[in-house]
Amino acid sequence: MAKNTSNGEHQITTKPPPTPSPLRNSKFFQSNMRILVTGGAGFIGSHLVDKLMENEKNEVIVADNYFTGSKDNLKKWIGHPRFELIRHDVTEPLLIEVDKIYHLACPASPIFYKHNPVKTIKTNVIGTLNMLGLAKRVGARILLTSTSEVYGDPLEHPQTESYWGNVNPIGVRSCYDEGKRVAETLMFDYHRQHGIEIRIARIFNTYGPRMNIDDGRVVSNFIAQALRGEPLTVQAPGTQTRSFCYVSDMVDGLIRLMEGENTGPINIGNPGEFTMLELAETVKELINPEVVIKMVDNTPDDPRQRKPDISKAKELLGWEPKIKLRDGLPLMEEDFRLRLGVPKKK
Ligand SMILES: NC(=O)c1ccc[n+]([C@@H]2O[C@H](COP(=O)([O-])OP(=O)(O)OC[C@H]3O[C@@H](n4cnc5c(N)ncnc54)[C@H](O)[C@@H]3O)[C@@H](O)[C@H]2O)c1
Ligand SMILES: O=C(O)[C@H]1O[C@H](OP(=O)(O)OP(=O)(O)OC[C@H]2O[C@@H](n3ccc(=O)[nH]c3=O)[C@H](O)[C@@H]2O)[C@H](O)[C@@H](O)[C@@H]1O
């Protein structure tokens, strides 16, 4: 809502949030918290569902089109009375009644988001519009999983939330980077214009069990390659850096953000920074010292460095990651061994 103040300045104020169903205000109406997780059949989404389901007061509804996710990730919840799974594409409207929305639906690995870039940008833009429309109708709080890719190839290091980024608007990664930037814009416009309660997490590279084995992201690639005895493919020059967060830390950060009072955007990631060569050396040492490291071509617009400044998450959410890369990699190795059928040598 725009207002003119007495000194003539144009001031933006935020509308109060819309009210949910009148029934929910009745003292005779008791019900669980109904939580929608879009993209809940994917890697982070399914771990988030596990955590939310631990609370007996939560009912969890997953909406997923299974593009990169799978029912397998949720098999322990299928049939549970507090759980519901809907095959749904977020580019179509979804008419349900919920109290909170974790909006994760979007392919995250570069090989998948570049596979059908038009669909990726539709998912980010139309999908987020649809979920905001749902939030507006039912008065739900909505959390968007944005990304460190909104900083593009960052010229500021480490990245703070106030940095506006260095993003190529017409490159092969733009469907994802710019898509998420528009999604963040939509979130704030719905917040200011319609009073929707929003939360934005800027997630930095997250890894852990249940990542697709042929996901294409670097940690899953190196672990699968090490277990198959194949060369670890470091994309040139290998000096580019990333900061890797274990999935249970990520889920904890997302829930704290949803439950707290801050809209964000807030960086959620592990500030431990590694070059891709260092990551390959670590995987080799921990999992298979016999494999070789092979330099291969890189893809366009690969960010050269990335490390979150997490001061805001520490201060506003009381959150910081607990699991170091060296402790998280063996947990992921265990899961990949099971799925690939490669037992550990005695
Ligand atoms: N894992 C990371 O390192 C990372 C980093 C930054 C941001 N994120 C964000 O976190 C979210 C989850 O990432 P992830 O790593 O679990 O990826 P993922 O690919 O495992 O999960 C994404 C899920 O969304 C579903 N999906 C995709 N398009 C959809 C659509 N149009 N309608 C409904 N469902 C759809 C997929 O089937 C999948 O289950 C994504 O929004 C991603 O952008 C992840
Ligand atoms: O954290 C984020 O915000 C984003 O990170 C990822 O992007 P990216 O960091 O490029 O992810 P990877 O594909 O895992 O690549 C990381 C680095 O490893 C390198 N790499 C990748 C794969 C490989 O086999 N070898 C290799 O050296 C890439 O060149 C890149 O420099 C994905 O885009 C999203 O999951 C997420 O939104």
Coordinates of C-alpha atoms and ligand atoms in Angstrom, one line a residue:
M1 CA 0.0 0.0 0.0
A2 CA 1.5 3.4 -1.0
K3 CA 0.9 6.4 1.2
N4 CA 2.0 10.1 1.1
T5 CA 3.4 11.2 4.4
S6 CA 3.0 14.8 5.8
N7 CA 6.4 15.8 4.4
G8 CA 5.4 14.5 1.0
E9 CA 7.6 11.5 1.0
H10 CA 6.3 8.4 -0.7
Q11 CA 6.3 5.6 1.8
I12 CA 5.6 1.9 1.3
T13 CA 3.6 0.1 4.0
T14 CA 2.7 -3.5 4.2
K15 CA -0.9 -4.7 4.3
P16 CA -2.0 -7.0 7.1
P17 CA -2.0 -10.7 6.1
P18 CA -5.2 -12.2 4.7
T19 CA -7.3 -14.2 7.1
P20 CA -7.6 -18.0 6.8
S21 CA -10.9 -19.9 6.8
P22 CA -13.3 -18.5 9.5
L23 CA -13.7 -22.0 10.8
R24 CA -10.1 -21.9 12.0
N25 CA -10.9 -19.1 14.4
S26 CA -13.7 -21.1 16.0
K27 CA -12.9 -22.3 19.5
F28 CA -14.6 -25.7 18.8
F29 CA -12.5 -26.3 15.7
Q30 CA -9.3 -28.2 16.4
S31 CA -7.0 -29.3 13.7
N32 CA -3.4 -30.0 12.9
M33 CA -1.1 -27.5 11.2
R34 CA -1.5 -28.3 7.4
I35 CA 1.8 -27.9 5.7
L36 CA 2.3 -28.1 1.9
V37 CA 5.7 -29.0 0.6
T38 CA 6.0 -28.4 -3.1
G39 CA 9.0 -30.4 -4.5
G40 CA 8.7 -32.7 -1.5
A41 CA 9.6 -35.8 -3.4
G42 CA 13.0 -34.4 -4.2
F43 CA 16.3 -34.4 -2.3
I44 CA 15.9 -31.5 0.3
G45 CA 12.1 -31.7 0.2
S46 CA 11.9 -35.3 1.3
H47 CA 14.3 -34.7 4.3
L48 CA 12.2 -31.7 5.2
V49 CA 9.1 -33.9 5.1
D50 CA 10.8 -36.4 7.4
K51 CA 11.5 -33.7 10.0
L52 CA 8.0 -32.1 9.7
M53 CA 6.3 -35.5 10.1
E54 CA 8.1 -36.0 13.5
N55 CA 5.7 -33.4 14.9
E56 CA 2.4 -35.1 15.6
K57 CA 0.6 -31.8 15.2
N58 CA 1.7 -31.5 11.6
E59 CA -0.2 -32.8 8.5
V60 CA 2.0 -32.8 5.5
I61 CA 0.9 -32.6 1.9
V62 CA 3.4 -33.0 -0.9
A63 CA 2.8 -31.7 -4.4
D64 CA 5.4 -32.9 -6.9
N65 CA 5.5 -33.7 -10.7
Y66 CA 8.4 -36.2 -10.2
F67 CA 10.6 -34.6 -12.8
T68 CA 13.7 -35.0 -10.6
G69 CA 12.0 -36.4 -7.5
S70 CA 10.6 -39.8 -6.7
K71 CA 7.9 -41.5 -4.6
D72 CA 10.7 -43.7 -3.3
N73 CA 12.0 -40.8 -1.2
L74 CA 8.7 -40.7 0.6
K75 CA 7.8 -44.4 0.7
K76 CA 7.9 -44.5 4.5
W77 CA 5.1 -41.9 4.7
I78 CA 2.8 -43.2 2.0
G79 CA -0.4 -44.4 3.7
H80 CA 0.3 -42.5 6.9
P81 CA -2.9 -40.7 8.1
R82 CA -1.1 -37.3 8.5
F83 CA 0.5 -37.5 5.0
E84 CA -0.8 -36.9 1.5
L85 CA 1.0 -37.1 -1.8
I86 CA -0.3 -35.3 -4.9
R87 CA 1.0 -35.6 -8.4
H88 CA 0.9 -32.0 -9.4
D89 CA 2.8 -29.6 -11.5
V90 CA 3.1 -26.2 -9.9
T91 CA 2.8 -24.4 -13.2
E92 CA -1.0 -25.3 -12.8
P93 CA -3.0 -23.7 -9.9
L94 CA -3.5 -25.9 -6.8
L95 CA -6.8 -25.5 -4.9
I96 CA -6.3 -26.9 -1.4
E97 CA -6.5 -25.5 2.2
V98 CA -3.2 -25.2 4.0
D99 CA -1.6 -23.1 6.8
K100 CA 2.0 -23.1 5.6
I101 CA 3.7 -23.6 2.3
Y102 CA 7.3 -24.6 1.8
H103 CA 7.8 -23.9 -1.9
L104 CA 10.7 -26.0 -3.2
A105 CA 9.4 -27.3 -6.5
C106 CA 12.1 -26.6 -9.2
P107 CA 14.8 -28.8 -10.7
A108 CA 18.1 -27.8 -9.0
S109 CA 20.9 -29.6 -10.7
P110 CA 22.3 -27.7 -13.7
I111 CA 21.9 -30.6 -16.1
F112 CA 18.2 -30.9 -15.2
Y113 CA 17.4 -27.2 -15.1
K114 CA 19.1 -26.7 -18.5
H115 CA 17.4 -29.7 -20.0
N116 CA 14.1 -27.8 -20.6
P117 CA 15.0 -24.1 -19.8
V118 CA 11.5 -22.8 -20.8
K119 CA 9.9 -25.2 -18.3
T120 CA 12.4 -24.2 -15.6
I121 CA 11.6 -20.6 -15.9
K122 CA 7.8 -21.4 -16.0
T123 CA 8.3 -23.4 -12.9
N124 CA 10.0 -20.5 -11.1
V125 CA 7.7 -17.8 -12.3
I126 CA 4.3 -19.3 -12.9
G127 CA 4.9 -21.9 -10.2
T128 CA 5.7 -19.3 -7.6
L129 CA 2.8 -17.1 -8.8
N130 CA 0.4 -20.0 -8.3
M131 CA 1.8 -20.8 -4.8
L132 CA 1.5 -17.1 -3.9
G133 CA -2.0 -17.1 -5.2
L134 CA -2.8 -20.1 -3.0
A135 CA -1.1 -18.4 0.0
K136 CA -3.2 -15.3 -0.6
R137 CA -6.5 -17.1 -0.8
V138 CA -6.0 -19.2 2.3
G139 CA -3.9 -16.8 4.4
A140 CA -0.9 -19.2 4.5
R141 CA 2.7 -18.3 5.2
I142 CA 5.0 -19.2 2.3
L143 CA 8.7 -19.9 2.2
L144 CA 10.6 -19.9 -1.0
T145 CA 13.8 -21.9 -1.5
S146 CA 15.9 -19.4 -3.5
T147 CA 19.5 -20.0 -4.2
S148 CA 23.0 -18.6 -4.0
E149 CA 22.8 -18.5 -7.8
V150 CA 21.0 -15.2 -7.4
Y151 CA 24.5 -13.8 -6.8
G152 CA 25.6 -15.1 -10.2
D153 CA 29.3 -15.1 -10.7
P154 CA 29.8 -13.0 -7.5
L155 CA 32.1 -10.0 -7.4
E156 CA 31.7 -9.8 -3.6
H157 CA 33.2 -12.5 -1.5
P158 CA 31.8 -13.9 0.8
Q159 CA 28.3 -13.1 -0.3
T160 CA 26.0 -11.1 2.0
E161 CA 22.3 -10.8 1.5
S162 CA 22.7 -7.1 0.6
Y163 CA 24.8 -8.0 -2.5
W164 CA 22.7 -7.6 -5.7
G165 CA 24.7 -10.1 -7.7
N166 CA 26.4 -10.4 -11.1
V167 CA 24.0 -12.5 -13.2
N168 CA 24.0 -13.0 -17.0
P169 CA 20.4 -12.5 -18.0
I170 CA 20.7 -14.3 -21.4
G171 CA 23.0 -17.3 -20.5
V172 CA 22.2 -21.0 -20.3
R173 CA 21.9 -20.8 -16.5
S174 CA 19.6 -17.8 -16.6
C175 CA 16.4 -19.9 -16.6
Y176 CA 17.3 -20.9 -13.1
D177 CA 19.2 -17.8 -11.8
E178 CA 16.9 -15.2 -13.2
G179 CA 13.9 -17.4 -12.6
K180 CA 14.7 -17.5 -8.9
R181 CA 15.4 -13.7 -8.9
V182 CA 11.9 -13.1 -10.3
A183 CA 10.5 -15.6 -7.8
E184 CA 12.0 -13.5 -5.0
T185 CA 10.6 -10.3 -6.6
L186 CA 7.1 -11.9 -6.7
M187 CA 7.4 -12.9 -3.1
F188 CA 8.2 -9.3 -2.0
D189 CA 5.5 -7.8 -4.3
Y190 CA 2.8 -10.1 -2.8
H191 CA 4.1 -9.3 0.7
R192 CA 3.9 -5.5 0.1
Q193 CA 0.8 -5.5 -2.0
H194 CA -1.3 -8.2 -0.4
G195 CA 0.2 -8.6 3.0
I196 CA 1.3 -12.3 2.4
E197 CA 3.6 -13.6 5.1
I198 CA 6.8 -14.6 3.2
R199 CA 10.1 -16.2 4.0
I200 CA 13.0 -16.4 1.6
A201 CA 16.0 -18.8 2.1
R202 CA 19.0 -18.4 -0.2
I203 CA 20.3 -21.9 -0.1
F204 CA 24.0 -22.7 -0.9
N205 CA 25.1 -26.0 -2.3
T206 CA 23.6 -28.8 -0.2
Y207 CA 24.5 -32.5 -0.2
G208 CA 23.5 -35.7 1.5
P209 CA 21.8 -39.0 1.2
R210 CA 19.0 -39.4 -1.5
M211 CA 20.6 -37.1 -4.0
N212 CA 20.0 -38.7 -7.4
I213 CA 23.0 -40.9 -8.2
D214 CA 23.2 -39.5 -11.7
D215 CA 22.2 -36.0 -10.5
G216 CA 25.2 -34.3 -12.2
R217 CA 26.0 -32.1 -9.2
V218 CA 29.5 -32.3 -8.0
V219 CA 29.3 -34.1 -4.7
S220 CA 27.0 -36.8 -6.0
N221 CA 29.2 -37.2 -9.2
F222 CA 32.4 -37.6 -7.2
I223 CA 31.0 -40.1 -4.7
A224 CA 29.3 -42.2 -7.5
Q225 CA 32.5 -42.0 -9.6
A226 CA 34.7 -43.0 -6.6
L227 CA 32.5 -46.0 -5.8
R228 CA 32.3 -47.1 -9.4
G229 CA 36.1 -46.8 -9.7
E230 CA 35.8 -44.2 -12.4
P231 CA 37.9 -41.0 -12.8
L232 CA 36.6 -38.0 -10.7
T233 CA 35.7 -35.4 -13.3
V234 CA 36.9 -32.0 -12.2
Q235 CA 35.6 -29.3 -14.5
A236 CA 38.3 -26.8 -15.5
P237 CA 40.0 -24.9 -14.0
G238 CA 39.2 -26.8 -10.7
T239 CA 40.1 -23.7 -8.6
Q240 CA 36.5 -22.5 -8.6
T241 CA 35.0 -22.8 -5.1
R242 CA 31.8 -23.9 -3.4
S243 CA 30.7 -24.2 0.2
F244 CA 28.8 -27.4 1.0
C245 CA 26.0 -27.7 3.6
Y246 CA 24.8 -31.1 4.9
V247 CA 21.1 -31.7 4.4
S248 CA 20.1 -32.0 8.0
D249 CA 21.6 -28.6 8.8
M250 CA 19.7 -27.2 5.8
V251 CA 16.4 -28.6 6.9
D252 CA 16.9 -27.2 10.4
G253 CA 17.7 -23.7 9.0
L254 CA 14.6 -23.8 6.7
I255 CA 12.3 -24.7 9.6
R256 CA 13.8 -22.0 11.8
L257 CA 13.2 -19.5 9.1
M258 CA 9.6 -20.5 8.5
E259 CA 8.9 -20.4 12.3
G260 CA 10.7 -17.1 12.9
E261 CA 9.7 -13.5 12.4
N262 CA 12.1 -12.5 9.6
T263 CA 11.1 -12.4 5.9
G264 CA 14.7 -12.8 4.7
P265 CA 16.3 -13.2 2.3
I266 CA 18.6 -15.1 4.5
N267 CA 21.6 -17.1 3.4
I268 CA 21.5 -20.7 4.6
G269 CA 24.7 -22.6 3.9
N270 CA 28.0 -23.8 5.3
P271 CA 30.8 -21.3 5.1
G272 CA 33.5 -24.0 4.8
E273 CA 34.9 -23.2 1.3
F274 CA 36.6 -25.7 -1.0
T275 CA 38.0 -25.7 -4.5
M276 CA 36.7 -28.5 -6.7
L277 CA 40.2 -30.0 -6.8
E278 CA 40.2 -30.0 -3.0
L279 CA 36.8 -31.7 -3.0
A280 CA 38.0 -34.3 -5.4
E281 CA 41.1 -35.0 -3.3
T282 CA 39.0 -35.3 -0.1
V283 CA 36.5 -37.8 -1.8
K284 CA 39.5 -39.8 -3.2
E285 CA 41.1 -39.9 0.3
L286 CA 38.0 -40.9 2.2
I287 CA 36.3 -43.2 -0.3
N288 CA 38.7 -44.6 -2.9
P289 CA 42.4 -43.7 -2.9
E290 CA 42.9 -45.6 -6.2
V291 CA 40.8 -43.4 -8.4
V292 CA 42.3 -40.8 -10.7
I293 CA 41.3 -37.2 -11.0
K294 CA 40.6 -36.1 -14.5
M295 CA 40.3 -32.5 -15.8
V296 CA 37.3 -32.0 -18.1
D297 CA 35.7 -29.0 -19.9
N298 CA 33.5 -26.7 -17.9
T299 CA 30.1 -25.3 -18.8
P300 CA 29.4 -21.6 -19.6
D301 CA 28.9 -19.0 -16.8
D302 CA 30.1 -21.4 -14.0
P303 CA 30.5 -19.1 -10.9
R304 CA 34.2 -18.9 -9.9
Q305 CA 33.7 -18.6 -6.1
R306 CA 30.9 -19.0 -3.6
K307 CA 30.8 -18.8 0.1
P308 CA 27.9 -17.6 2.3
D309 CA 28.2 -14.9 4.9
I310 CA 25.8 -16.4 7.5
S311 CA 25.9 -13.6 10.1
K312 CA 22.2 -12.9 9.5
A313 CA 21.2 -16.6 10.0
K314 CA 23.3 -16.7 13.2
E315 CA 21.8 -13.5 14.6
L316 CA 18.2 -13.8 13.4
L317 CA 17.6 -17.5 13.5
G318 CA 20.2 -18.7 16.0
W319 CA 21.3 -21.1 13.3
E320 CA 24.7 -22.3 12.1
P321 CA 25.7 -25.6 10.5
K322 CA 27.0 -28.4 12.7
I323 CA 28.2 -31.0 10.2
K324 CA 31.6 -30.5 8.5
L325 CA 32.2 -31.8 5.0
R326 CA 34.5 -34.6 6.2
D327 CA 31.8 -35.8 8.5
G328 CA 28.9 -35.5 6.0
L329 CA 30.7 -37.2 3.1
P330 CA 30.8 -40.6 4.8
L331 CA 27.1 -40.4 5.6
M332 CA 26.3 -39.9 1.9
E333 CA 28.8 -42.6 0.9
E334 CA 26.9 -45.1 3.0
D335 CA 23.6 -44.3 1.2
F336 CA 25.3 -44.4 -2.2
R337 CA 26.9 -47.7 -1.4
L338 CA 23.5 -49.2 -0.6
R339 CA 21.8 -47.9 -3.7
L340 CA 24.7 -48.8 -6.0
G341 CA 25.2 -52.2 -4.4
V342 CA 28.9 -51.5 -3.6
P343 CA 29.6 -52.8 -0.1
K344 CA 32.5 -51.5 1.9
K345 CA 35.7 -53.7 1.8
K346 CA 36.4 -55.2 5.1
Ligands
LIG1 N1 20.4 -28.7 -3.3 C1 20.9 -27.5 -3.4 O1 22.2 -27.4 -3.3 C2 20.1 -26.3 -3.6 C3 20.8 -25.1 -3.6 C4 20.1 -23.9 -3.8 C5 18.7 -24.0 -3.9 N2 18.1 -25.2 -3.9 C6 16.6 -25.2 -4.1 O2 16.0 -26.1 -3.2 C7 14.9 -26.7 -3.9 C8 15.1 -28.3 -3.8 O3 16.3 -28.6 -4.4 P1 16.8 -30.1 -4.4 O4 18.2 -30.1 -4.4 O5 16.0 -30.9 -3.4 O6 16.4 -30.6 -5.9 P2 15.5 -31.8 -6.4 O7 15.7 -31.7 -7.9 O8 16.0 -33.1 -5.8 O9 14.0 -31.5 -6.0 C9 13.2 -30.7 -6.7 C10 11.8 -31.3 -6.6 O10 10.9 -30.4 -7.3 C11 10.1 -31.2 -8.2 N3 9.6 -30.4 -9.3 C12 10.4 -29.8 -10.3 N4 9.6 -29.1 -11.1 C13 8.3 -29.2 -10.6 C14 7.1 -28.7 -11.1 N5 7.0 -27.9 -12.2 N6 6.0 -29.0 -10.3 C15 6.1 -29.8 -9.2 N7 7.2 -30.3 -8.8 C16 8.3 -30.0 -9.5 C17 11.0 -32.4 -8.6 O11 10.3 -33.5 -9.1 C18 11.7 -32.7 -7.3 O12 11.0 -33.6 -6.5 C19 14.9 -26.2 -5.3 O13 13.9 -25.1 -5.3 C20 16.2 -25.6 -5.5 O14 16.3 -24.6 -6.4 C21 18.8 -26.3 -3.8
LIG2 O1 23.9 -23.8 -4.3 C1 23.3 -23.3 -5.2 O2 22.8 -22.2 -5.0 C2 23.2 -23.9 -6.5 O3 24.2 -24.8 -6.8 C3 24.2 -25.6 -7.9 O4 25.0 -25.0 -8.9 P1 26.5 -25.4 -8.9 O5 27.2 -24.9 -7.7 O6 27.1 -25.0 -10.2 O7 26.5 -27.0 -8.7 P2 27.3 -28.2 -9.3 O8 26.8 -28.7 -10.6 O9 27.4 -29.2 -8.2 O10 28.7 -27.6 -9.6 C4 29.6 -27.2 -8.6 C5 31.0 -27.0 -9.2 O11 31.5 -28.3 -9.4 C6 32.0 -28.4 -10.7 N1 31.8 -29.8 -11.1 C7 30.5 -30.3 -11.3 C8 30.4 -31.6 -11.7 C9 31.5 -32.4 -11.9 O12 31.4 -33.6 -12.2 N2 32.7 -31.9 -11.7 C10 32.9 -30.6 -11.3 O13 34.1 -30.1 -11.2 C11 31.3 -27.3 -11.5 O14 32.1 -26.9 -12.6 C12 31.1 -26.3 -10.5 O15 32.2 -25.4 -10.5 C13 22.8 -25.8 -8.5 O16 22.6 -24.9 -9.5 C14 21.7 -25.7 -7.6 O17 21.6 -26.9 -6.9 C15 21.8 -24.6 -6.5 O18 20.8 -23.7 -6.7

